[in-house]
mmCIF file of C-alpha atoms and ligand atoms in Angstrom:
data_model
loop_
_atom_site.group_PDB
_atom_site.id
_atom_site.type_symbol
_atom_site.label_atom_id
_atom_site.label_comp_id
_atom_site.label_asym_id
_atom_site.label_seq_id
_atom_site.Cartn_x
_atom_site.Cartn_y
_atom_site.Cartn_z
ATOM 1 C CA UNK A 1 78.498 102.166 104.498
ATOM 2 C CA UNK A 2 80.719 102.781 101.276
ATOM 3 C CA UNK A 3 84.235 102.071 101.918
ATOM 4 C CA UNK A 4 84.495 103.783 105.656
ATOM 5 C CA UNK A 5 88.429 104.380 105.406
ATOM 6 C CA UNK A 6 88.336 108.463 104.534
ATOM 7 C CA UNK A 7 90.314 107.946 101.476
ATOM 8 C CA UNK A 8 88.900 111.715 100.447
ATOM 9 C CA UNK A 9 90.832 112.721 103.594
ATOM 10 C CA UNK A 10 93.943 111.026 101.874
ATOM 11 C CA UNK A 11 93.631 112.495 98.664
ATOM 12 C CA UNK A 12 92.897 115.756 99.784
ATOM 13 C CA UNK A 13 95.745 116.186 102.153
ATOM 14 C CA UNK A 14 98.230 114.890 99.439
ATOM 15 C CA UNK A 15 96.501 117.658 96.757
ATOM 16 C CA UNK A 16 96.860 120.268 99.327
ATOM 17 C CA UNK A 17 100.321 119.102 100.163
ATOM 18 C CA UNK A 18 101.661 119.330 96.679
ATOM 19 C CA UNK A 19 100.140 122.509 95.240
ATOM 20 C CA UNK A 20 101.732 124.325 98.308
ATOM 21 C CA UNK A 21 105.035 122.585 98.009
ATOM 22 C CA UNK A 22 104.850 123.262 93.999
ATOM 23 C CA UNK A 23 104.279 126.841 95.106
ATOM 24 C CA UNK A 24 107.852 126.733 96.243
ATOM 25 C CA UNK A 25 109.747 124.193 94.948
ATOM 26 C CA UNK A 26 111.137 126.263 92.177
ATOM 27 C CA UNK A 27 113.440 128.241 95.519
ATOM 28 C CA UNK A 28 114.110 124.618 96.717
ATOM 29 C CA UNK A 29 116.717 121.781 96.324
ATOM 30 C CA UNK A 30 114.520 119.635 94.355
ATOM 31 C CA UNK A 31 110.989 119.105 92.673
ATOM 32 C CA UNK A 32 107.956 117.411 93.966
ATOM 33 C CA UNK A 33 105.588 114.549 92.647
ATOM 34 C CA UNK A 34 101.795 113.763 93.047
ATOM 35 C CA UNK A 35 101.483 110.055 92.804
ATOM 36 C CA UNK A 36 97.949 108.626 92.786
ATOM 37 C CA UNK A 37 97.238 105.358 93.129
ATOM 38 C CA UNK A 38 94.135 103.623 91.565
ATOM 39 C CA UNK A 39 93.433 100.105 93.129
ATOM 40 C CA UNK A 40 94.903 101.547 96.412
ATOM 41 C CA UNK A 41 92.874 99.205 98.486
ATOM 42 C CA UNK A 42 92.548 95.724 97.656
ATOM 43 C CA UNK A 43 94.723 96.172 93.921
ATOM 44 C CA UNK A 44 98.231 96.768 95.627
ATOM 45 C CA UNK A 45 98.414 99.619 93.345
ATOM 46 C CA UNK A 46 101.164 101.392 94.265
ATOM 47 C CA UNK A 47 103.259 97.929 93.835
ATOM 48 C CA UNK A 48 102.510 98.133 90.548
ATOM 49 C CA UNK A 49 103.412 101.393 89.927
ATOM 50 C CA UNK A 50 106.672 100.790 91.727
ATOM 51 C CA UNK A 51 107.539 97.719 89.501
ATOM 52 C CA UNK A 52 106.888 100.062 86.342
ATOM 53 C CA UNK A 53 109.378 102.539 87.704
ATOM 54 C CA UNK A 54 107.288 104.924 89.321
ATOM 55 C CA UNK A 55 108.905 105.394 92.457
ATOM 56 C CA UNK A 56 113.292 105.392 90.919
ATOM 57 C CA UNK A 57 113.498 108.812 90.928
ATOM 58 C CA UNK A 58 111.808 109.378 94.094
ATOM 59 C CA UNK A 59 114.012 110.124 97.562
ATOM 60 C CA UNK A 60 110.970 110.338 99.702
ATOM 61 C CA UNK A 61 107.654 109.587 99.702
ATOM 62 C CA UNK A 62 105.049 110.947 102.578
ATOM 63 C CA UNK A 63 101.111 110.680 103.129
ATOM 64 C CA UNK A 64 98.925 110.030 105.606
ATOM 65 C CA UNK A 65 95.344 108.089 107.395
ATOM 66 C CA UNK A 66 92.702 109.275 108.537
ATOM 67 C CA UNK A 67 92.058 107.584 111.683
ATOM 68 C CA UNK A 68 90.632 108.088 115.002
ATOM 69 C CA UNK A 69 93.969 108.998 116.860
ATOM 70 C CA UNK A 70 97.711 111.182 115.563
ATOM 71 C CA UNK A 71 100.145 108.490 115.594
ATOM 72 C CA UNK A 72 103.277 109.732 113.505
ATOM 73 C CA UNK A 73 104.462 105.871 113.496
ATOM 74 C CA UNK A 74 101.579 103.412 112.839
ATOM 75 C CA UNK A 75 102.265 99.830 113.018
ATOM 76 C CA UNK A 76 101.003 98.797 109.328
ATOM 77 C CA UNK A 77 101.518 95.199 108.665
ATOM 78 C CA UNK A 78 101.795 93.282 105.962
ATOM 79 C CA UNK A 79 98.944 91.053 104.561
ATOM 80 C CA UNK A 80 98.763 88.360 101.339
ATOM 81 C CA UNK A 81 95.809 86.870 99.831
ATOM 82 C CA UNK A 82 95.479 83.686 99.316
ATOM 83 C CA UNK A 83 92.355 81.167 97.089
ATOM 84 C CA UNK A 84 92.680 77.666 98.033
ATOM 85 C CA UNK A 85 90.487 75.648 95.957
ATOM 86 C CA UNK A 86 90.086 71.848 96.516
ATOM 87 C CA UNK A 87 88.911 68.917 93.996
ATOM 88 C CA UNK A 88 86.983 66.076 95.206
ATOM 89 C CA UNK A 89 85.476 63.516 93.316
ATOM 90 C CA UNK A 90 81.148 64.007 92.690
ATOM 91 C CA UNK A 91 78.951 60.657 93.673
ATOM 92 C CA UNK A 92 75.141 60.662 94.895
ATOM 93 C CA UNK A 93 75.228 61.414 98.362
ATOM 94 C CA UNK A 94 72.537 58.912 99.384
ATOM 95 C CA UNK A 95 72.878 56.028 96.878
ATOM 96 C CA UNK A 96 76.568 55.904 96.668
ATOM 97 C CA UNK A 97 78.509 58.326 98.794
ATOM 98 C CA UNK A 98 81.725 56.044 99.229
ATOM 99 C CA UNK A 99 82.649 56.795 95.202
ATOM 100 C CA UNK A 100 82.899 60.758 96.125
ATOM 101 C CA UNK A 101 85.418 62.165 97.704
ATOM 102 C CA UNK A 102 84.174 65.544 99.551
ATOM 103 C CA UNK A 103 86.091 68.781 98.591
ATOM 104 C CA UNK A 104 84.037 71.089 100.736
ATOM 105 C CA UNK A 105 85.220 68.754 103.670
ATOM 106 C CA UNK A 106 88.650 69.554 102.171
ATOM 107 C CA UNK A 107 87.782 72.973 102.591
ATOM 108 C CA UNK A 108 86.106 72.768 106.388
ATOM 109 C CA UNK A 109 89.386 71.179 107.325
ATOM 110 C CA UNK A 110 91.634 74.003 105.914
ATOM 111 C CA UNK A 111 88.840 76.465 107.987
ATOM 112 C CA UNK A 112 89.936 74.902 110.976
ATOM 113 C CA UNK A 113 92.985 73.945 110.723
ATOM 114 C CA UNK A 114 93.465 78.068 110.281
ATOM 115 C CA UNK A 115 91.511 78.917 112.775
ATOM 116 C CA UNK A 116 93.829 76.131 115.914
ATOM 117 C CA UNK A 117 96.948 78.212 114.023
ATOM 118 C CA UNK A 118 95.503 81.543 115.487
ATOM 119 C CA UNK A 119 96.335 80.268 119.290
ATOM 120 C CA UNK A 120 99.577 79.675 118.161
ATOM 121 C CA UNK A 121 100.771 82.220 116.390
ATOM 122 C CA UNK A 122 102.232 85.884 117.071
ATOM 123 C CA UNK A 123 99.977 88.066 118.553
ATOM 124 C CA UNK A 124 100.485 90.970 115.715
ATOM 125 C CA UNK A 125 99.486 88.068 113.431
ATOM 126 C CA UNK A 126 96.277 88.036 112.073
ATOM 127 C CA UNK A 127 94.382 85.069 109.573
ATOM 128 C CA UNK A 128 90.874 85.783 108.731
ATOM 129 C CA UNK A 129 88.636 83.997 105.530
ATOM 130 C CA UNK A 130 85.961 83.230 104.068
ATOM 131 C CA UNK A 131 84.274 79.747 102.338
ATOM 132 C CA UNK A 132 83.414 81.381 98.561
ATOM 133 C CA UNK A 133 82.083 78.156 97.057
ATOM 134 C CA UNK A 134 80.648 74.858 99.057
ATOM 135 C CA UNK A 135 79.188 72.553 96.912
ATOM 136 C CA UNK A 136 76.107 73.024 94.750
ATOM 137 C CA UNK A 137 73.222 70.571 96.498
ATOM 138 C CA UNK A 138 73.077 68.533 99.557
ATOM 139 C CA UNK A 139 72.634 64.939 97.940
ATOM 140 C CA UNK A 140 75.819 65.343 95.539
ATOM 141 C CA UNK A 141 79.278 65.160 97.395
ATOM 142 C CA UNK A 142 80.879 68.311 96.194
ATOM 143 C CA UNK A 143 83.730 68.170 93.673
ATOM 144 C CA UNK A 144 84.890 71.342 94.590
ATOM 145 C CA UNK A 145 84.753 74.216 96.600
ATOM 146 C CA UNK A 146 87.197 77.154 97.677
ATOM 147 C CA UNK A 147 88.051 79.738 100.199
ATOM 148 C CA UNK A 148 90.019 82.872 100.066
ATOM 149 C CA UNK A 149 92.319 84.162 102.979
ATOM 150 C CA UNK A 150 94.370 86.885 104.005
ATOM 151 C CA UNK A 151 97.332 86.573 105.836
ATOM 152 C CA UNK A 152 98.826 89.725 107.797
ATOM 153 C CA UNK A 153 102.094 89.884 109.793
ATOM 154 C CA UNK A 154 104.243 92.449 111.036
ATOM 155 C CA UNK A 155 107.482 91.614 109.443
ATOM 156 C CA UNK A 156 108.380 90.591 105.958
ATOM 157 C CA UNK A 157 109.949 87.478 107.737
ATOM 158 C CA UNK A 158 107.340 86.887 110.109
ATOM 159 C CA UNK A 159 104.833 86.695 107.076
ATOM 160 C CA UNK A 160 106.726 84.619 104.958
ATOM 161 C CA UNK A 161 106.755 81.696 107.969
ATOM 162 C CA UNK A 162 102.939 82.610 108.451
ATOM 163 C CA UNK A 163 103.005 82.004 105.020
ATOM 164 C CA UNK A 164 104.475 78.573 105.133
ATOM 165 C CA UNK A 165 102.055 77.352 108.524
ATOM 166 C CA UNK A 166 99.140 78.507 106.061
ATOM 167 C CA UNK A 167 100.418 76.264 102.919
ATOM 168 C CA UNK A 168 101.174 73.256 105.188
ATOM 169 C CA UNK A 169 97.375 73.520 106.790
ATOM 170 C CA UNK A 170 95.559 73.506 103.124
ATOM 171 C CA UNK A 171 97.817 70.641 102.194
ATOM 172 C CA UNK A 172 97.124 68.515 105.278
ATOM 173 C CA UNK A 173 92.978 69.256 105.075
ATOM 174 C CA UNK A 174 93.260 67.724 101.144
ATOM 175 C CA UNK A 175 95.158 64.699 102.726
ATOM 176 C CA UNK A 176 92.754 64.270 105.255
ATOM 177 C CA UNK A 177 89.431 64.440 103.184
ATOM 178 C CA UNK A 178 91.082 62.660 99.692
ATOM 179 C CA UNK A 179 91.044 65.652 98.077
ATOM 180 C CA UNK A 180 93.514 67.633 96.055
ATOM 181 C CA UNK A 181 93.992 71.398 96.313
ATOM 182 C CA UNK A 182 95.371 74.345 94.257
ATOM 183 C CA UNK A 183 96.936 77.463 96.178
ATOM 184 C CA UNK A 184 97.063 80.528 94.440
ATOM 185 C CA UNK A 185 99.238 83.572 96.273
ATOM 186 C CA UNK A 186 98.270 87.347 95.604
ATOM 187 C CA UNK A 187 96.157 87.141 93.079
ATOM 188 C CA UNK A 188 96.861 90.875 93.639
ATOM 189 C CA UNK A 189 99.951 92.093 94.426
ATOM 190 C CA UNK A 190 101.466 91.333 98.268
ATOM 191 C CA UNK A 191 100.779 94.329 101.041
ATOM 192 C CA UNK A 192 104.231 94.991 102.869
ATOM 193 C CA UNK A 193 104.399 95.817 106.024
ATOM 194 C CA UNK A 194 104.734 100.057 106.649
ATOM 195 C CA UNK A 195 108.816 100.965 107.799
ATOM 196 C CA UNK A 196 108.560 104.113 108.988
ATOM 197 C CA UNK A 197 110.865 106.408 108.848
ATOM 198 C CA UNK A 198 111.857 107.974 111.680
ATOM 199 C CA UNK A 199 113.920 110.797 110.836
ATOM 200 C CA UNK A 200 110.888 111.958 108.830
ATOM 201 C CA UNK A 201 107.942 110.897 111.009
ATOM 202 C CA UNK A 202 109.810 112.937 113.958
ATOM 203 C CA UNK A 203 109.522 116.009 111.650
ATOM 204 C CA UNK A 204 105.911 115.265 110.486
ATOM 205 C CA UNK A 205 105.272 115.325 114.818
ATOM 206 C CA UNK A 206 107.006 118.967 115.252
ATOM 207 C CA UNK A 207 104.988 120.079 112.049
ATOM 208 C CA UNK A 208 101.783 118.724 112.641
ATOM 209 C CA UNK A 209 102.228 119.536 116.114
ATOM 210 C CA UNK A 210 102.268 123.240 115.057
ATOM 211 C CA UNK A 211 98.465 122.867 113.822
ATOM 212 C CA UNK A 212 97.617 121.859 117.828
ATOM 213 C CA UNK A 213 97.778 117.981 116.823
ATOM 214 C CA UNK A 214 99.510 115.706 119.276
ATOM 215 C CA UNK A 215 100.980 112.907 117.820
ATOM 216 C CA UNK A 216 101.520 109.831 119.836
ATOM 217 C CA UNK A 217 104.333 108.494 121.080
ATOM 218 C CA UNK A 218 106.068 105.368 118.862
ATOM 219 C CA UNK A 219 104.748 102.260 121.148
ATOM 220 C CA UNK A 220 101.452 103.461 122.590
ATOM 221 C CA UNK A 221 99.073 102.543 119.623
ATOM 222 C CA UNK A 222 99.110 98.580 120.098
ATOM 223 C CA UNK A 223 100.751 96.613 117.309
ATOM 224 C CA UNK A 224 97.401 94.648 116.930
ATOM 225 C CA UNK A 225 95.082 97.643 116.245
ATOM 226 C CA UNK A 226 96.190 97.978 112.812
ATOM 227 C CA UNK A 227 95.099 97.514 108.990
ATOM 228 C CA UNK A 228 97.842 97.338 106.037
ATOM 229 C CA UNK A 229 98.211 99.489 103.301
ATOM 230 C CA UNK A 230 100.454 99.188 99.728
ATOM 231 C CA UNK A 231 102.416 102.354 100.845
ATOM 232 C CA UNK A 232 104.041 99.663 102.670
ATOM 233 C CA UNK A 233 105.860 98.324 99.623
ATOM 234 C CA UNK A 234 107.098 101.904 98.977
ATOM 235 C CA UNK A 235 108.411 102.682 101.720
ATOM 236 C CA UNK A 236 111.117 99.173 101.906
ATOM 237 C CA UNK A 237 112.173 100.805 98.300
ATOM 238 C CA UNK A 238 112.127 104.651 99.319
ATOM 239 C CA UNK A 239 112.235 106.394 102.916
ATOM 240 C CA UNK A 240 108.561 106.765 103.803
ATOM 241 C CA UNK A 241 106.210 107.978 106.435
ATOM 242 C CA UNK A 242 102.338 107.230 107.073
ATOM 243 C CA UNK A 243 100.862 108.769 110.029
ATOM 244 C CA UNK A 244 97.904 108.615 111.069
ATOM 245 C CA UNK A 245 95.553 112.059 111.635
ATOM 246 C CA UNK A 246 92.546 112.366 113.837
ATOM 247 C CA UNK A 247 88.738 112.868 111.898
ATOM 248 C CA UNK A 248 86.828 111.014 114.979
ATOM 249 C CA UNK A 249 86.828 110.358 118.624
ATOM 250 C CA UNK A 250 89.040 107.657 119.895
ATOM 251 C CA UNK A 251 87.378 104.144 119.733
ATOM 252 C CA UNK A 252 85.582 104.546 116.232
ATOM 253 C CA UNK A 253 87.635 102.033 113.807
ATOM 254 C CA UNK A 254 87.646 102.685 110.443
ATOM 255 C CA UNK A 255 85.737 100.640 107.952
ATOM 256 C CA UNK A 256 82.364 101.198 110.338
ATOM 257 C CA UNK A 257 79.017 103.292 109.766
ATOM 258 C CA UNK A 258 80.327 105.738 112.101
ATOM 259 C CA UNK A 259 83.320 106.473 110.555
ATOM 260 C CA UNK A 260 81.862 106.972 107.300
ATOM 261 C CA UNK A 261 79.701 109.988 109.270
ATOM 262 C CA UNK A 262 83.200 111.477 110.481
ATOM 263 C CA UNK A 263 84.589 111.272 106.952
ATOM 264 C CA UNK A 264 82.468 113.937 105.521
ATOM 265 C CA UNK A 265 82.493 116.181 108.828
ATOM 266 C CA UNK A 266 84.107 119.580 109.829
ATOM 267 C CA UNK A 267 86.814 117.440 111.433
ATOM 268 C CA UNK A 268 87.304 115.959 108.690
ATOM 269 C CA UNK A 269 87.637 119.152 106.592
ATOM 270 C CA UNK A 270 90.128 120.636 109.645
ATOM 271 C CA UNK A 271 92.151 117.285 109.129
ATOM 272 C CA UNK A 272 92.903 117.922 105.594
ATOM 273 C CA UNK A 273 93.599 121.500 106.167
ATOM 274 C CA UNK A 274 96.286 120.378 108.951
ATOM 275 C CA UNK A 275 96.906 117.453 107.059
ATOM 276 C CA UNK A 276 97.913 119.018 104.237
ATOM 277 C CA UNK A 277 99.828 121.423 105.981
ATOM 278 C CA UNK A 278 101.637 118.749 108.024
ATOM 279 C CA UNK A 279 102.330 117.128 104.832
ATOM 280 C CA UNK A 280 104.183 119.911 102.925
ATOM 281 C CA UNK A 281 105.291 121.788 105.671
ATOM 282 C CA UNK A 282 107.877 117.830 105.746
ATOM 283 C CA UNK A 283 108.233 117.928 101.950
ATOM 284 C CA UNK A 284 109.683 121.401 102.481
ATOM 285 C CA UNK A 285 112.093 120.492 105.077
ATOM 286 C CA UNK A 286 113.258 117.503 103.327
ATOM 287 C CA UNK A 287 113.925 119.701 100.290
ATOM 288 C CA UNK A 288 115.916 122.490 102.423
ATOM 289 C CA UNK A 289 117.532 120.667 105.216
ATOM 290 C CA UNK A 290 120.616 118.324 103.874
ATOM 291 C CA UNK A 291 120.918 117.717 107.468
ATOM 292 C CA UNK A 292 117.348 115.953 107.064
ATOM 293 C CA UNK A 293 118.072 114.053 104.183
ATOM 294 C CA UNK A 294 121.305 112.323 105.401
ATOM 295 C CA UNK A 295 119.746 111.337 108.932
ATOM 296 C CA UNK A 296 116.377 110.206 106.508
ATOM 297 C CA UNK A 297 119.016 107.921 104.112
ATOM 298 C CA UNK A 298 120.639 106.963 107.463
ATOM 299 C CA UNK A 299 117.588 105.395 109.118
ATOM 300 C CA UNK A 300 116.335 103.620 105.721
ATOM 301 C CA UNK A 301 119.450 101.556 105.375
ATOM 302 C CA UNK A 302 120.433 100.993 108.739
ATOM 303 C CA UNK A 303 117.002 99.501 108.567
ATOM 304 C CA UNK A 304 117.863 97.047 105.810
ATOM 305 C CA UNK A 305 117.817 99.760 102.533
ATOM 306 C CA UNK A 306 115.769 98.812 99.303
ATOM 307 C CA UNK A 307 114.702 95.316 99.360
ATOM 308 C CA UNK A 308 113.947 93.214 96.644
ATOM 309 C CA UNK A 309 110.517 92.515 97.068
ATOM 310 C CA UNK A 310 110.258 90.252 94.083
ATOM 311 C CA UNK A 311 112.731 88.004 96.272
ATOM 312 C CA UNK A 312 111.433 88.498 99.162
ATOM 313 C CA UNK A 313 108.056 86.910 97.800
ATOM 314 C CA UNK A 314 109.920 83.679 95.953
HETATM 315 ZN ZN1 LIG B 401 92.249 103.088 104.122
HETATM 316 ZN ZN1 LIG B 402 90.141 100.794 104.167
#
């Protein structure tokens, strides 16, 4: 199904966006930026380019989702990965299986043990994984095997105790089985969770709004229908928005057949004309409303200012 997300939507909108503000930035307070971001998905790219400076002389950042709905504040969340690998000790299985010690028991433990933490944790928190290795034949007790997870939460300090649940389960399942086990955290870079900023996300709704598109009310798309995304870690160092725009009828999620249809449809192509639009139409006003930019620098530090993420992951 290819990736299914509309990522040409994305980098359309933001093309569009730039060569009209560009246009008229010259008249304006200010310049304007293109940013891409290879590795968007899966790479955290946009944390690396913000560790290599990319973002310092930036005062506001905007882009956008395609999506199935207009919601001007999406609830991103935050998600880590996670490989957990456990070492066992490899015997016959039949002739002498009390010399082996079993590391893809190690590893059926942690599965568990993850999956009793998901009645008991927040409801905006999700924990999904997968078993990448399991042993290499049934009569030899498997000296190691591994799983990968990722770990999403809604809040930087909701993630990091989702974090700590998660490290104390794959410690306990190597205790139980005899087993030892290596965690290794983001083995790419840590997806923040998306602060929107309001300020700017109200003026994305009045603009957008002026191509016919709706946006939704902060609050009505549920915190749990959500993905995360590495704009997330841009937007705790510089005030950011990421709406979402509609290219499909309500109910189709991203990252399924049907949305890979809508991608390359004539709503799609509308979306990145009103995307686009939308897009500069809130560059513009940013640039030529001081106004703006005060209540924008307002809302980012009453809502903590720039943290340090490199901290905040310690
Ligand atoms: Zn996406
Ligand atoms: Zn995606």
């Amino acid at each position: 199904i290819g990736h299914a997300c509309g990522h040409n939507v994305i980098c359309a909108t933001a093309v569009g966006a730039f060569l009209a503000t560009a246009e008229v930035a010259g008249d304006l307070d200010g310049s304007v930026e293109l940013i891409g971001t290879p590795a968007e998905e899966g790479g955290g790219g946009k944390e690396l380019i913000a560790r290599a400076g990319g973002f310092d002389d930036v005062d506001a950042v905007v882009m956008l989702h395609p999506s199935s709905f207009e919601a001007a504040e999406h609830p991103w969340i935050g998600v880590r990965t996670v490989d957990v690998t456990y070492h066992g000790l490899a015997a016959h299985a039949a002739a002498m299986p009390f010399k082996g010690r079993n590391a893809l028991d190690g590893a059926v433990n942690a599965y568990q043990g993850m999956a009793q933490l998901r009645q008991h944790m927040l409801p905006t928190d999700r924990v999904h994984g997968i078993i990448t290795e399991g042993g290499q034949k049934p009569n030899i007790v498997p000296e190691r095997a591994a799983l990968t997870f990722y770990l999403r939460s809604a809040e930087p300090e909701t993630l990091a105790v989702l974090v700590q649940r998660a490290e104390d389960i794959f410690t306990a399942a190597a205790t139980m089985s005899g087993t030892t086990v290596e965690i290794g955290w983001d083995p790419t870079p840590v997806y923040l969770p998306v602060r929107n900023n309001h300020p700017l996300a109200l003026r994305w709704a009045v603009n957008v709004g002026e191509r016919g598109r709706v946006s939704l009310p902060r609050g009505i798309v549920p915190d749990a229908l959500t993905g995360s995304t590495d704009l997330g870690n841009v937007s705790v160092r510089v005030p950011a928005i990421h709406p979402t725009l509609a290219i499909a009828p309500a109910g189709v999620t991203i990252h399924s057949p049907e949305f890979t249809a809508h991608a390359r449809s004539a709503a799609a192509d509308q979306g990145v004309v009103d995307g686009a639009i939308g897009l500069a139409l809130t560059a513009v006003d940013f640039l030529c409303d001081p106004e703006l930019r005060t209540s924008v620098r307002d809302d980012f530090q009453a809502a903590g200012g720039t943290l340090d993420v490199a901290a905040l992951l310690a």
